[in-house]
Amino acid sequence: MQRRPFTSRHPYVTHGSITLAVLALSRLAFAQCPYPCWSELAADKFTYESFETLPVPPVAPPYEFSFPYPSQPKGASSAACNAQENPNVDLYHYDSQNQTWSGPLTGPIYRNPTYLEVSEKSTGWKGIAVHVQYQGKIDSSNGHTLVESVFFHNEHCYRASTEFGFSHYLKGLPGDNKIYFYYEVNANCQPKGKCRVHGSDAPLTDQRVNIGVPIPTDPNSHGGSDWLYEAYLIEGGAKWHIRVVDPYKHQTKGAPMDQDVQDFFRDIAGDYAAHGGEGYVTATATRDGPLLDSSNPPVMNIVKIYAAK
């Protein structure tokens, strides 16, 4: 199911002009836009999914997407994501009780209870920004996790994917008051042996870096709790520049961070910095099991998602 676009204007570079004159001005502005030049992803470029199937969660302006706690009693197998979707990767299943592997797998993949919006494929990704409001909390921990994420990924179904983006983990613990910028190769390939090079027993190793970003506790310049979280490559892909920004005054909140790119991601980062990555963006709330009832249920409300180009 595809979403209708919301036409509110934002200070970043946007697209969708309906006259040649405006389109020409837009192209000129884009050409003159210094790096990072933030390009908006329109809401109508996303497709909604859920497992089991539930209606699109209601949303009201200025938000384009709203992700409450996924209410499905269980997940489901997704025909849209076949185990053989990535021709370079074979997937295996680990039986922890018998300590044995089976595979390569075929057919639909099981997906946890989820609300999910995934974009069309696009190019030029050198970073990501999300204007978002995080609301609510998990009152106490029972060992399960709700994950609210917005991220770039080069594999449509996330298996052995290259990714970067922002994730918010809610467990009912003190660390719930921050989000993480992360980058990763061979995502969703744990435990080791789950993903293997096609036609061989060579395992693909999931490697990931998480960088904590505190969620501001004081209001923005409009009195709200929505903020703009940015991360983009600098110095030819040697570092990530990460910051929180007031979405209305475009002033940095707190000290920005410059983080060295780790060795496992350096070649990818260099290529993305030079040419931009090609892939998709997903915004989602997903959980790995039932969570305890909350007095103020968590919701992730997204105003806009942007690509650094």
Short mmCIF file of C-alpha atoms in Angstrom, two decimals, residues 58-178:
data_model
loop_
_atom_site.label_atom_id
_atom_site.label_comp_id
_atom_site.label_asym_id
_atom_site.label_seq_id
_atom_site.Cartn_x
_atom_site.Cartn_y
_atom_site.Cartn_z
CA PRO A 58 -3.23 6.88 11.49
CA VAL A 59 -1.13 10.03 11.15
CA ALA A 60 -1.86 13.76 11.11
CA PRO A 61 0.17 16.74 9.81
CA PRO A 62 2.91 17.72 10.19
CA TYR A 63 3.85 14.06 10.46
CA GLU A 64 4.06 11.84 7.39
CA PHE A 65 4.50 8.53 9.21
CA SER A 66 3.54 7.32 12.67
CA PHE A 67 4.86 4.08 14.16
CA PRO A 68 3.17 2.93 17.38
CA TYR A 69 3.91 -0.29 19.22
CA PRO A 70 3.18 -3.15 16.75
CA SER A 71 0.00 -4.75 18.05
CA GLN A 72 0.07 -7.99 16.04
CA PRO A 73 0.02 -11.05 18.33
CA LYS A 74 2.65 -12.70 16.14
CA GLY A 75 4.71 -12.14 13.01
CA ALA A 76 4.24 -13.87 9.67
CA SER A 77 6.13 -15.19 6.68
CA SER A 78 6.59 -12.59 3.98
CA ALA A 79 6.19 -13.71 0.38
CA ALA A 80 7.70 -10.36 -0.64
CA CYS A 81 11.00 -11.45 0.95
CA ASN A 82 12.05 -14.86 -0.31
CA ALA A 83 15.06 -16.59 1.25
CA GLN A 84 16.69 -16.62 -2.20
CA GLU A 85 16.04 -12.93 -2.89
CA ASN A 86 19.77 -12.14 -2.71
CA PRO A 87 21.40 -14.39 -5.36
CA ASN A 88 24.83 -13.98 -3.73
CA VAL A 89 23.77 -15.23 -0.31
CA ASP A 90 22.42 -18.54 1.01
CA LEU A 91 20.42 -18.45 4.25
CA TYR A 92 20.53 -21.18 6.90
CA HIS A 93 18.50 -21.91 10.05
CA TYR A 94 20.13 -22.84 13.36
CA ASP A 95 18.36 -25.28 15.68
CA SER A 96 19.71 -24.27 19.10
CA GLN A 97 18.22 -27.31 20.82
CA ASN A 98 19.97 -29.80 18.55
CA GLN A 99 22.85 -27.44 17.67
CA THR A 100 22.46 -28.13 13.96
CA TRP A 101 22.13 -26.03 10.81
CA SER A 102 19.69 -26.61 7.95
CA GLY A 103 19.69 -24.96 4.54
CA PRO A 104 20.02 -23.33 2.12
CA LEU A 105 16.51 -22.11 2.86
CA THR A 106 13.85 -21.44 0.23
CA GLY A 107 10.48 -19.72 0.27
CA PRO A 108 9.12 -16.82 2.35
CA ILE A 109 11.02 -15.44 5.36
CA TYR A 110 9.45 -15.06 8.81
CA ARG A 111 9.13 -11.42 9.94
CA ASN A 112 8.58 -10.20 13.50
CA PRO A 113 5.53 -8.06 14.39
CA THR A 114 6.21 -4.83 12.51
CA TYR A 115 4.94 -1.58 11.06
CA LEU A 116 7.17 -0.75 8.13
CA GLU A 117 7.51 1.80 5.33
CA VAL A 118 10.09 1.05 2.62
CA SER A 119 11.06 3.46 -0.15
CA GLU A 120 11.66 2.96 -3.81
CA LYS A 121 15.27 2.32 -4.84
CA SER A 122 17.32 5.50 -5.26
CA THR A 123 20.93 6.58 -5.73
CA GLY A 124 23.44 9.08 -4.40
CA TRP A 125 23.27 8.30 -0.66
CA LYS A 126 26.16 9.81 1.33
CA GLY A 127 24.26 10.26 4.58
CA ILE A 128 20.81 10.35 6.14
CA ALA A 129 18.70 12.75 8.22
CA VAL A 130 15.37 12.23 9.92
CA HIS A 131 13.10 14.89 11.43
CA VAL A 132 11.37 12.88 14.12
CA GLN A 133 9.58 12.96 17.45
CA TYR A 134 10.03 10.11 19.93
CA GLN A 135 7.16 9.77 22.39
CA GLY A 136 6.33 7.37 25.19
CA LYS A 137 8.33 4.70 26.98
CA ILE A 138 8.46 1.12 28.19
CA ASP A 139 7.76 1.19 31.93
CA SER A 140 9.80 -1.87 32.90
CA SER A 141 11.94 -4.53 31.27
CA ASN A 142 10.94 -8.12 30.52
CA GLY A 143 13.87 -8.98 28.24
CA HIS A 144 12.22 -8.04 24.94
CA THR A 145 12.97 -5.01 22.77
CA LEU A 146 11.03 -2.56 20.62
CA VAL A 147 13.22 -1.05 17.89
CA GLU A 148 12.28 2.20 16.11
CA SER A 149 14.57 2.74 13.11
CA VAL A 150 15.13 4.82 9.99
CA PHE A 151 17.96 3.51 7.84
CA PHE A 152 19.49 3.10 4.38
CA HIS A 153 20.04 -0.46 3.13
CA ASN A 154 21.33 -1.83 -0.16
CA GLU A 155 19.42 -5.14 -0.03
CA HIS A 156 15.65 -4.87 -0.35
CA CYS A 157 14.96 -7.61 2.22
CA TYR A 158 17.83 -6.73 4.59
CA ARG A 159 19.67 -10.07 4.39
CA ALA A 160 23.47 -9.60 4.40
CA SER A 161 22.71 -5.93 3.79
CA THR A 162 24.97 -2.89 4.00
CA GLU A 163 23.21 -0.32 6.20
CA PHE A 164 23.49 3.00 8.00
CA GLY A 165 20.90 4.98 9.91
CA PHE A 166 19.34 5.72 13.29
CA SER A 167 17.85 3.20 15.74
CA HIS A 168 16.04 3.69 19.04
CA TYR A 169 15.97 0.66 21.34
CA LEU A 170 13.26 0.54 24.01
CA LYS A 171 13.69 -2.09 26.71
CA GLY A 172 12.37 -0.39 29.84
CA LEU A 173 15.96 0.44 30.89
CA PRO A 174 17.86 3.73 31.56
CA GLY A 175 19.54 3.61 28.12
CA ASP A 176 16.17 4.11 26.41
CA ASN A 177 16.72 7.90 26.44
CA LYS A 178 19.17 7.85 23.54
#
